[in-house]
PDB file of C-alpha atoms in Angstrom:
ATOM      1  CA  UNK A   1     112.247 108.129 118.523  1.00 60.00           C
ATOM      2  CA  UNK A   2     114.688 109.437 115.993  1.00 63.00           C
ATOM      3  CA  UNK A   3     113.971 108.681 112.384  1.00 84.00           C
ATOM      4  CA  UNK A   4     115.951 108.392 109.226  1.00 93.00           C
ATOM      5  CA  UNK A   5     114.288 108.859 105.856  1.00 95.00           C
ATOM      6  CA  UNK A   6     115.470 107.091 102.726  1.00 96.00           C
ATOM      7  CA  UNK A   7     114.576 107.776  99.142  1.00 97.00           C
ATOM      8  CA  UNK A   8     113.568 106.388  96.876  1.00 97.00           C
ATOM      9  CA  UNK A   9     111.604 103.645  98.592  1.00 95.00           C
ATOM     10  CA  UNK A  10     112.156 101.331  95.632  1.00 96.00           C
ATOM     11  CA  UNK A  11     113.942 101.384  92.291  1.00 96.00           C
ATOM     12  CA  UNK A  12     113.731  99.318  89.134  1.00 97.00           C
ATOM     13  CA  UNK A  13     116.699  99.825  86.827  1.00 96.00           C
ATOM     14  CA  UNK A  14     118.293  98.254  83.795  1.00 97.00           C
ATOM     15  CA  UNK A  15     121.514  96.328  84.209  1.00 97.00           C
ATOM     16  CA  UNK A  16     124.450  98.651  83.582  1.00 98.00           C
ATOM     17  CA  UNK A  17     122.720 101.777  84.829  1.00 98.00           C
ATOM     18  CA  UNK A  18     124.007 103.878  87.699  1.00 98.00           C
ATOM     19  CA  UNK A  19     121.984 104.164  90.906  1.00 97.00           C
ATOM     20  CA  UNK A  20     121.686 106.956  93.444  1.00 98.00           C
ATOM     21  CA  UNK A  21     119.906 106.903  96.765  1.00 98.00           C
ATOM     22  CA  UNK A  22     119.973 109.100  99.825  1.00 97.00           C
ATOM     23  CA  UNK A  23     119.260 109.222 103.505  1.00 97.00           C
ATOM     24  CA  UNK A  24     118.247 112.216 105.600  1.00 97.00           C
ATOM     25  CA  UNK A  25     117.817 112.975 109.256  1.00 96.00           C
ATOM     26  CA  UNK A  26     116.453 115.861 111.313  1.00 92.00           C
ATOM     27  CA  UNK A  27     119.413 115.434 113.670  1.00 92.00           C
ATOM     28  CA  UNK A  28     123.125 115.796 113.143  1.00 95.00           C
ATOM     29  CA  UNK A  29     125.025 112.502 112.968  1.00 95.00           C
ATOM     30  CA  UNK A  30     128.731 111.869 113.382  1.00 94.00           C
ATOM     31  CA  UNK A  31     128.614 108.427 111.755  1.00 96.00           C
ATOM     32  CA  UNK A  32     126.786 107.284 108.648  1.00 97.00           C
ATOM     33  CA  UNK A  33     126.696 103.655 107.566  1.00 97.00           C
ATOM     34  CA  UNK A  34     125.369 101.884 104.481  1.00 98.00           C
ATOM     35  CA  UNK A  35     124.267  98.255 104.523  1.00 97.00           C
ATOM     36  CA  UNK A  36     122.874  95.768 102.020  1.00 98.00           C
ATOM     37  CA  UNK A  37     120.449  93.015 102.953  1.00 97.00           C
ATOM     38  CA  UNK A  38     119.680  89.947 100.878  1.00 95.00           C
ATOM     39  CA  UNK A  39     116.355  88.160 101.491  1.00 89.00           C
ATOM     40  CA  UNK A  40     116.303  86.206 104.740  1.00 90.00           C
ATOM     41  CA  UNK A  41     119.780  87.314 105.746  1.00 93.00           C
ATOM     42  CA  UNK A  42     121.299  89.846 108.088  1.00 94.00           C
ATOM     43  CA  UNK A  43     122.475  93.185 106.659  1.00 96.00           C
ATOM     44  CA  UNK A  44     126.095  93.414 105.557  1.00 96.00           C
ATOM     45  CA  UNK A  45     128.134  96.576 106.017  1.00 96.00           C
ATOM     46  CA  UNK A  46     129.109  98.245 102.737  1.00 97.00           C
ATOM     47  CA  UNK A  47     130.618 101.582 103.693  1.00 97.00           C
ATOM     48  CA  UNK A  48     131.205 103.528 106.915  1.00 96.00           C
ATOM     49  CA  UNK A  49     131.615 107.332 106.991  1.00 97.00           C
ATOM     50  CA  UNK A  50     132.927 109.317 109.938  1.00 95.00           C
ATOM     51  CA  UNK A  51     133.609 112.850 108.739  1.00 95.00           C
ATOM     52  CA  UNK A  52     131.464 115.547 107.137  1.00 96.00           C
ATOM     53  CA  UNK A  53     132.215 115.742 103.419  1.00 96.00           C
ATOM     54  CA  UNK A  54     133.950 112.372 103.400  1.00 96.00           C
ATOM     55  CA  UNK A  55     133.669 110.430 100.136  1.00 98.00           C
ATOM     56  CA  UNK A  56     134.445 106.720 100.348  1.00 97.00           C
ATOM     57  CA  UNK A  57     134.386 104.005  97.702  1.00 97.00           C
ATOM     58  CA  UNK A  58     134.070 100.253  97.885  1.00 96.00           C
ATOM     59  CA  UNK A  59     134.370  98.830  94.379  1.00 97.00           C
ATOM     60  CA  UNK A  60     131.455 100.150  92.339  1.00 98.00           C
ATOM     61  CA  UNK A  61     129.889 101.731  95.421  1.00 98.00           C
ATOM     62  CA  UNK A  62     130.569 105.289  96.539  1.00 98.00           C
ATOM     63  CA  UNK A  63     129.076 106.966  99.589  1.00 98.00           C
ATOM     64  CA  UNK A  64     129.290 110.500 100.863  1.00 98.00           C
ATOM     65  CA  UNK A  65     128.803 112.034 104.303  1.00 97.00           C
ATOM     66  CA  UNK A  66     126.796 115.216 103.720  1.00 97.00           C
ATOM     67  CA  UNK A  67     128.284 118.579 104.647  1.00 97.00           C
ATOM     68  CA  UNK A  68     125.337 119.414 106.878  1.00 96.00           C
ATOM     69  CA  UNK A  69     125.869 116.088 108.725  1.00 96.00           C
ATOM     70  CA  UNK A  70     122.145 115.460 108.292  1.00 96.00           C
ATOM     71  CA  UNK A  71     122.356 113.406 105.130  1.00 97.00           C
ATOM     72  CA  UNK A  72     124.299 110.794 103.249  1.00 98.00           C
ATOM     73  CA  UNK A  73     124.295 109.458  99.704  1.00 98.00           C
ATOM     74  CA  UNK A  74     125.070 106.115  98.108  1.00 98.00           C
ATOM     75  CA  UNK A  75     125.854 105.617  94.444  1.00 98.00           C
ATOM     76  CA  UNK A  76     126.248 102.329  92.619  1.00 98.00           C
ATOM     77  CA  UNK A  77     127.850 102.444  89.198  1.00 98.00           C
ATOM     78  CA  UNK A  78     127.214 100.013  86.350  1.00 98.00           C
ATOM     79  CA  UNK A  79     124.652  97.927  88.221  1.00 98.00           C
ATOM     80  CA  UNK A  80     124.663  94.142  87.913  1.00 97.00           C
ATOM     81  CA  UNK A  81     122.017  91.552  88.874  1.00 96.00           C
ATOM     82  CA  UNK A  82     123.691  90.713  92.186  1.00 96.00           C
ATOM     83  CA  UNK A  83     123.155  94.312  93.319  1.00 97.00           C
ATOM     84  CA  UNK A  84     119.511  93.382  93.921  1.00 97.00           C
ATOM     85  CA  UNK A  85     118.530  93.742  97.558  1.00 97.00           C
ATOM     86  CA  UNK A  86     117.548  96.264 100.193  1.00 97.00           C
ATOM     87  CA  UNK A  87     119.950  99.063 100.989  1.00 98.00           C
ATOM     88  CA  UNK A  88     119.784 100.572 104.450  1.00 97.00           C
ATOM     89  CA  UNK A  89     121.392 103.673 105.794  1.00 97.00           C
ATOM     90  CA  UNK A  90     122.162 103.852 109.502  1.00 96.00           C
ATOM     91  CA  UNK A  91     123.398 106.632 111.701  1.00 94.00           C
ATOM     92  CA  UNK A  92     124.826 107.395 115.074  1.00 94.00           C
ATOM     93  CA  UNK A  93     124.676 110.851 116.655  1.00 93.00           C
ATOM     94  CA  UNK A  94     127.713 110.506 118.866  1.00 91.00           C
ATOM     95  CA  UNK A  95     130.189 107.812 119.752  1.00 88.00           C
ATOM     96  CA  UNK A  96     128.626 105.032 121.844  1.00 87.00           C
ATOM     97  CA  UNK A  97     125.126 106.317 121.067  1.00 90.00           C
ATOM     98  CA  UNK A  98     122.531 103.903 119.681  1.00 91.00           C
ATOM     99  CA  UNK A  99     122.645 103.047 115.989  1.00 92.00           C
ATOM    100  CA  UNK A 100     119.365 103.615 114.155  1.00 92.00           C
ATOM    101  CA  UNK A 101     118.360 102.483 110.673  1.00 94.00           C
ATOM    102  CA  UNK A 102     116.373 103.966 107.849  1.00 94.00           C
ATOM    103  CA  UNK A 103     113.427 102.134 106.222  1.00 94.00           C
ATOM    104  CA  UNK A 104     115.519 100.961 103.279  1.00 96.00           C
ATOM    105  CA  UNK A 105     115.594 101.303  99.502  1.00 97.00           C
ATOM    106  CA  UNK A 106     114.646  98.196  97.558  1.00 97.00           C
ATOM    107  CA  UNK A 107     116.699  97.800  94.381  1.00 97.00           C
ATOM    108  CA  UNK A 108     115.669  95.599  91.474  1.00 97.00           C
ATOM    109  CA  UNK A 109     117.946  95.164  88.453  1.00 96.00           C
ATOM    110  CA  UNK A 110     116.435  94.106  85.152  1.00 93.00           C
ATOM    111  CA  UNK A 111     118.882  92.058  83.055  1.00 90.00           C
TER     112      UNK A 111
ATOM    113  CA  UNK B   1     135.371  81.074 112.868  1.00 58.00           C
ATOM    114  CA  UNK B   2     134.683  84.478 114.415  1.00 68.00           C
ATOM    115  CA  UNK B   3     131.228  85.852 114.117  1.00 93.00           C
ATOM    116  CA  UNK B   4     127.754  86.323 115.493  1.00 96.00           C
ATOM    117  CA  UNK B   5     125.514  83.325 115.834  1.00 96.00           C
ATOM    118  CA  UNK B   6     121.776  83.500 116.173  1.00 96.00           C
ATOM    119  CA  UNK B   7     119.804  80.395 116.865  1.00 91.00           C
ATOM    120  CA  UNK B   8     117.540  78.941 115.799  1.00 92.00           C
ATOM    121  CA  UNK B   9     117.002  80.344 112.295  1.00 94.00           C
ATOM    122  CA  UNK B  10     113.284  79.507 112.405  1.00 95.00           C
ATOM    123  CA  UNK B  11     111.174  79.361 115.546  1.00 95.00           C
ATOM    124  CA  UNK B  12     107.510  78.578 116.026  1.00 94.00           C
ATOM    125  CA  UNK B  13     105.618  79.234 119.243  1.00 92.00           C
ATOM    126  CA  UNK B  14     102.063  79.196 120.420  1.00 93.00           C
ATOM    127  CA  UNK B  15     100.412  82.440 121.352  1.00 91.00           C
ATOM    128  CA  UNK B  16     100.804  83.267 125.031  1.00 90.00           C
ATOM    129  CA  UNK B  17     104.147  81.523 125.454  1.00 93.00           C
ATOM    130  CA  UNK B  18     107.390  83.312 126.220  1.00 95.00           C
ATOM    131  CA  UNK B  19     110.277  82.496 123.897  1.00 95.00           C
ATOM    132  CA  UNK B  20     113.992  83.282 124.138  1.00 96.00           C
ATOM    133  CA  UNK B  21     116.148  84.001 121.097  1.00 97.00           C
ATOM    134  CA  UNK B  22     119.846  83.322 121.373  1.00 97.00           C
ATOM    135  CA  UNK B  23     122.656  85.607 120.205  1.00 98.00           C
ATOM    136  CA  UNK B  24     126.323  84.763 120.782  1.00 97.00           C
ATOM    137  CA  UNK B  25     129.433  86.509 119.493  1.00 97.00           C
ATOM    138  CA  UNK B  26     133.111  85.588 119.720  1.00 96.00           C
ATOM    139  CA  UNK B  27     134.386  88.842 118.240  1.00 94.00           C
ATOM    140  CA  UNK B  28     135.130  90.371 121.648  1.00 94.00           C
ATOM    141  CA  UNK B  29     132.813  93.258 120.791  1.00 94.00           C
ATOM    142  CA  UNK B  30     131.601  95.435 123.634  1.00 93.00           C
ATOM    143  CA  UNK B  31     128.154  96.394 122.362  1.00 95.00           C
ATOM    144  CA  UNK B  32     125.291  94.154 121.301  1.00 97.00           C
ATOM    145  CA  UNK B  33     121.939  95.075 119.783  1.00 97.00           C
ATOM    146  CA  UNK B  34     118.561  93.552 118.980  1.00 98.00           C
ATOM    147  CA  UNK B  35     116.452  94.783 116.050  1.00 97.00           C
ATOM    148  CA  UNK B  36     113.091  93.709 114.764  1.00 97.00           C
ATOM    149  CA  UNK B  37     112.252  93.681 111.056  1.00 96.00           C
ATOM    150  CA  UNK B  38     108.749  93.285 109.645  1.00 93.00           C
ATOM    151  CA  UNK B  39     108.043  92.502 105.964  1.00 85.00           C
ATOM    152  CA  UNK B  40     108.962  95.445 103.796  1.00 80.00           C
ATOM    153  CA  UNK B  41     110.088  97.434 106.809  1.00 83.00           C
ATOM    154  CA  UNK B  42     113.339  98.739 108.145  1.00 89.00           C
ATOM    155  CA  UNK B  43     115.085  97.703 111.339  1.00 94.00           C
ATOM    156  CA  UNK B  44     113.583  98.912 114.591  1.00 94.00           C
ATOM    157  CA  UNK B  45     115.703  98.908 117.733  1.00 95.00           C
ATOM    158  CA  UNK B  46     114.424  96.797 120.618  1.00 97.00           C
ATOM    159  CA  UNK B  47     117.266  96.835 123.171  1.00 97.00           C
ATOM    160  CA  UNK B  48     120.968  97.501 123.172  1.00 96.00           C
ATOM    161  CA  UNK B  49     123.830  96.921 125.572  1.00 96.00           C
ATOM    162  CA  UNK B  50     127.127  98.789 125.602  1.00 94.00           C
ATOM    163  CA  UNK B  51     128.742  96.744 128.375  1.00 93.00           C
ATOM    164  CA  UNK B  52     128.106  93.674 130.474  1.00 95.00           C
ATOM    165  CA  UNK B  53     125.325  93.981 133.072  1.00 96.00           C
ATOM    166  CA  UNK B  54     123.940  97.118 131.445  1.00 96.00           C
ATOM    167  CA  UNK B  55     121.352  97.619 128.703  1.00 97.00           C
ATOM    168  CA  UNK B  56     119.021 100.312 127.396  1.00 97.00           C
ATOM    169  CA  UNK B  57     115.578 100.256 125.833  1.00 97.00           C
ATOM    170  CA  UNK B  58     115.284 101.036 122.182  1.00 95.00           C
ATOM    171  CA  UNK B  59     112.233 102.381 120.365  1.00 93.00           C
ATOM    172  CA  UNK B  60     110.054  99.265 120.693  1.00 95.00           C
ATOM    173  CA  UNK B  61     111.082  97.599 123.970  1.00 97.00           C
ATOM    174  CA  UNK B  62     107.568  96.887 125.248  1.00 96.00           C
ATOM    175  CA  UNK B  63     106.898  93.150 125.492  1.00 97.00           C
ATOM    176  CA  UNK B  64     110.584  92.225 125.307  1.00 98.00           C
ATOM    177  CA  UNK B  65     113.298  91.610 127.899  1.00 98.00           C
ATOM    178  CA  UNK B  66     117.058  91.060 127.687  1.00 98.00           C
ATOM    179  CA  UNK B  67     120.030  90.204 129.866  1.00 98.00           C
ATOM    180  CA  UNK B  68     123.754  90.748 129.437  1.00 98.00           C
ATOM    181  CA  UNK B  69     125.491  88.575 131.990  1.00 97.00           C
ATOM    182  CA  UNK B  70     128.393  87.750 129.687  1.00 97.00           C
ATOM    183  CA  UNK B  71     130.151  89.813 127.041  1.00 97.00           C
ATOM    184  CA  UNK B  72     129.565  87.087 124.462  1.00 97.00           C
ATOM    185  CA  UNK B  73     125.840  86.649 124.968  1.00 98.00           C
ATOM    186  CA  UNK B  74     122.745  88.851 124.676  1.00 98.00           C
ATOM    187  CA  UNK B  75     119.565  86.745 124.718  1.00 98.00           C
ATOM    188  CA  UNK B  76     116.201  88.298 123.881  1.00 98.00           C
ATOM    189  CA  UNK B  77     112.973  87.070 125.469  1.00 97.00           C
ATOM    190  CA  UNK B  78     109.755  87.755 123.615  1.00 96.00           C
ATOM    191  CA  UNK B  79     107.077  87.736 126.285  1.00 95.00           C
ATOM    192  CA  UNK B  80     103.381  87.088 126.023  1.00 91.00           C
ATOM    193  CA  UNK B  81     102.884  90.827 126.504  1.00 89.00           C
ATOM    194  CA  UNK B  82     104.233  91.505 123.005  1.00 91.00           C
ATOM    195  CA  UNK B  83     101.073  91.998 120.970  1.00 90.00           C
ATOM    196  CA  UNK B  84     102.444  91.083 117.555  1.00 92.00           C
ATOM    197  CA  UNK B  85     105.602  89.013 117.994  1.00 95.00           C
ATOM    198  CA  UNK B  86     105.793  87.404 114.543  1.00 96.00           C
ATOM    199  CA  UNK B  87     108.794  89.028 112.849  1.00 97.00           C
ATOM    200  CA  UNK B  88     112.410  88.632 111.748  1.00 97.00           C
ATOM    201  CA  UNK B  89     114.773  89.339 114.662  1.00 98.00           C
ATOM    202  CA  UNK B  90     118.332  90.488 114.062  1.00 97.00           C
ATOM    203  CA  UNK B  91     121.165  90.624 116.559  1.00 98.00           C
ATOM    204  CA  UNK B  92     124.260  92.738 115.992  1.00 97.00           C
ATOM    205  CA  UNK B  93     127.504  93.490 117.765  1.00 96.00           C
ATOM    206  CA  UNK B  94     129.635  96.612 117.571  1.00 94.00           C
ATOM    207  CA  UNK B  95     133.375  96.595 118.330  1.00 91.00           C
ATOM    208  CA  UNK B  96     133.678 100.131 119.651  1.00 84.00           C
ATOM    209  CA  UNK B  97     131.830 103.414 119.856  1.00 82.00           C
ATOM    210  CA  UNK B  98     131.943 104.073 116.115  1.00 83.00           C
ATOM    211  CA  UNK B  99     128.709 102.277 115.292  1.00 85.00           C
ATOM    212  CA  UNK B 100     129.808  99.733 112.683  1.00 90.00           C
ATOM    213  CA  UNK B 101     127.397  96.913 113.461  1.00 91.00           C
ATOM    214  CA  UNK B 102     127.998  93.320 112.389  1.00 94.00           C
ATOM    215  CA  UNK B 103     124.856  91.219 112.109  1.00 96.00           C
ATOM    216  CA  UNK B 104     123.913  87.620 112.706  1.00 96.00           C
ATOM    217  CA  UNK B 105     121.820  85.645 110.232  1.00 95.00           C
ATOM    218  CA  UNK B 106     118.576  86.417 112.028  1.00 96.00           C
ATOM    219  CA  UNK B 107     115.797  84.376 113.622  1.00 97.00           C
ATOM    220  CA  UNK B 108     112.381  84.255 112.029  1.00 96.00           C
ATOM    221  CA  UNK B 109     109.814  83.901 114.789  1.00 97.00           C
ATOM    222  CA  UNK B 110     106.291  82.818 113.975  1.00 96.00           C
ATOM    223  CA  UNK B 111     103.650  82.813 116.686  1.00 93.00           C
ATOM    224  CA  UNK B 112     100.521  80.832 115.943  1.00 90.00           C
TER     225      UNK B 112
END
């Protein structure tokens, strides 16, 4: 099936640092989504992107829909301990198509 | 409260037994999904349903079955044909065609 690739696989950063992660696909997507999952819980939607080039913020989080429509980026500024978790990208090729997820980026924040 | 409810949160079954995981939503969302998550892994799509009485296989449908008789409900049956059923199962619903999935709390299934 289709696959999304996320990098890095894991990150260990100091509290206060900025974080960048990305997601790539071999196919063009018309929707990119970013989720965060805490241990033992379901993922929670952070940001949704619907247009190539779109840049959207949610507090300290900023995500971008890549111009090629084959990638997306998530940045977290001034990280804090509660940012710890797994960040997933997800994509959808066309409206009403299935939503697929990347393998995730595990973020650890060192106080 | 509106939301997606998965029950139970923890489930234990003996090998060879079928087991059904419940997923109910009162958000009036059209689409519902089932994903499987293994330790340290991403979410893999099992089945999804865009409307009542219709569903499609995802990437790992073998050994699983679903039904969508009501808009609010999308139960997943893990059959004895599933070779490695122990995993964390997540149900999601999507309000429209734009893909923004809202997840339940998950069911952790352990088969012994």
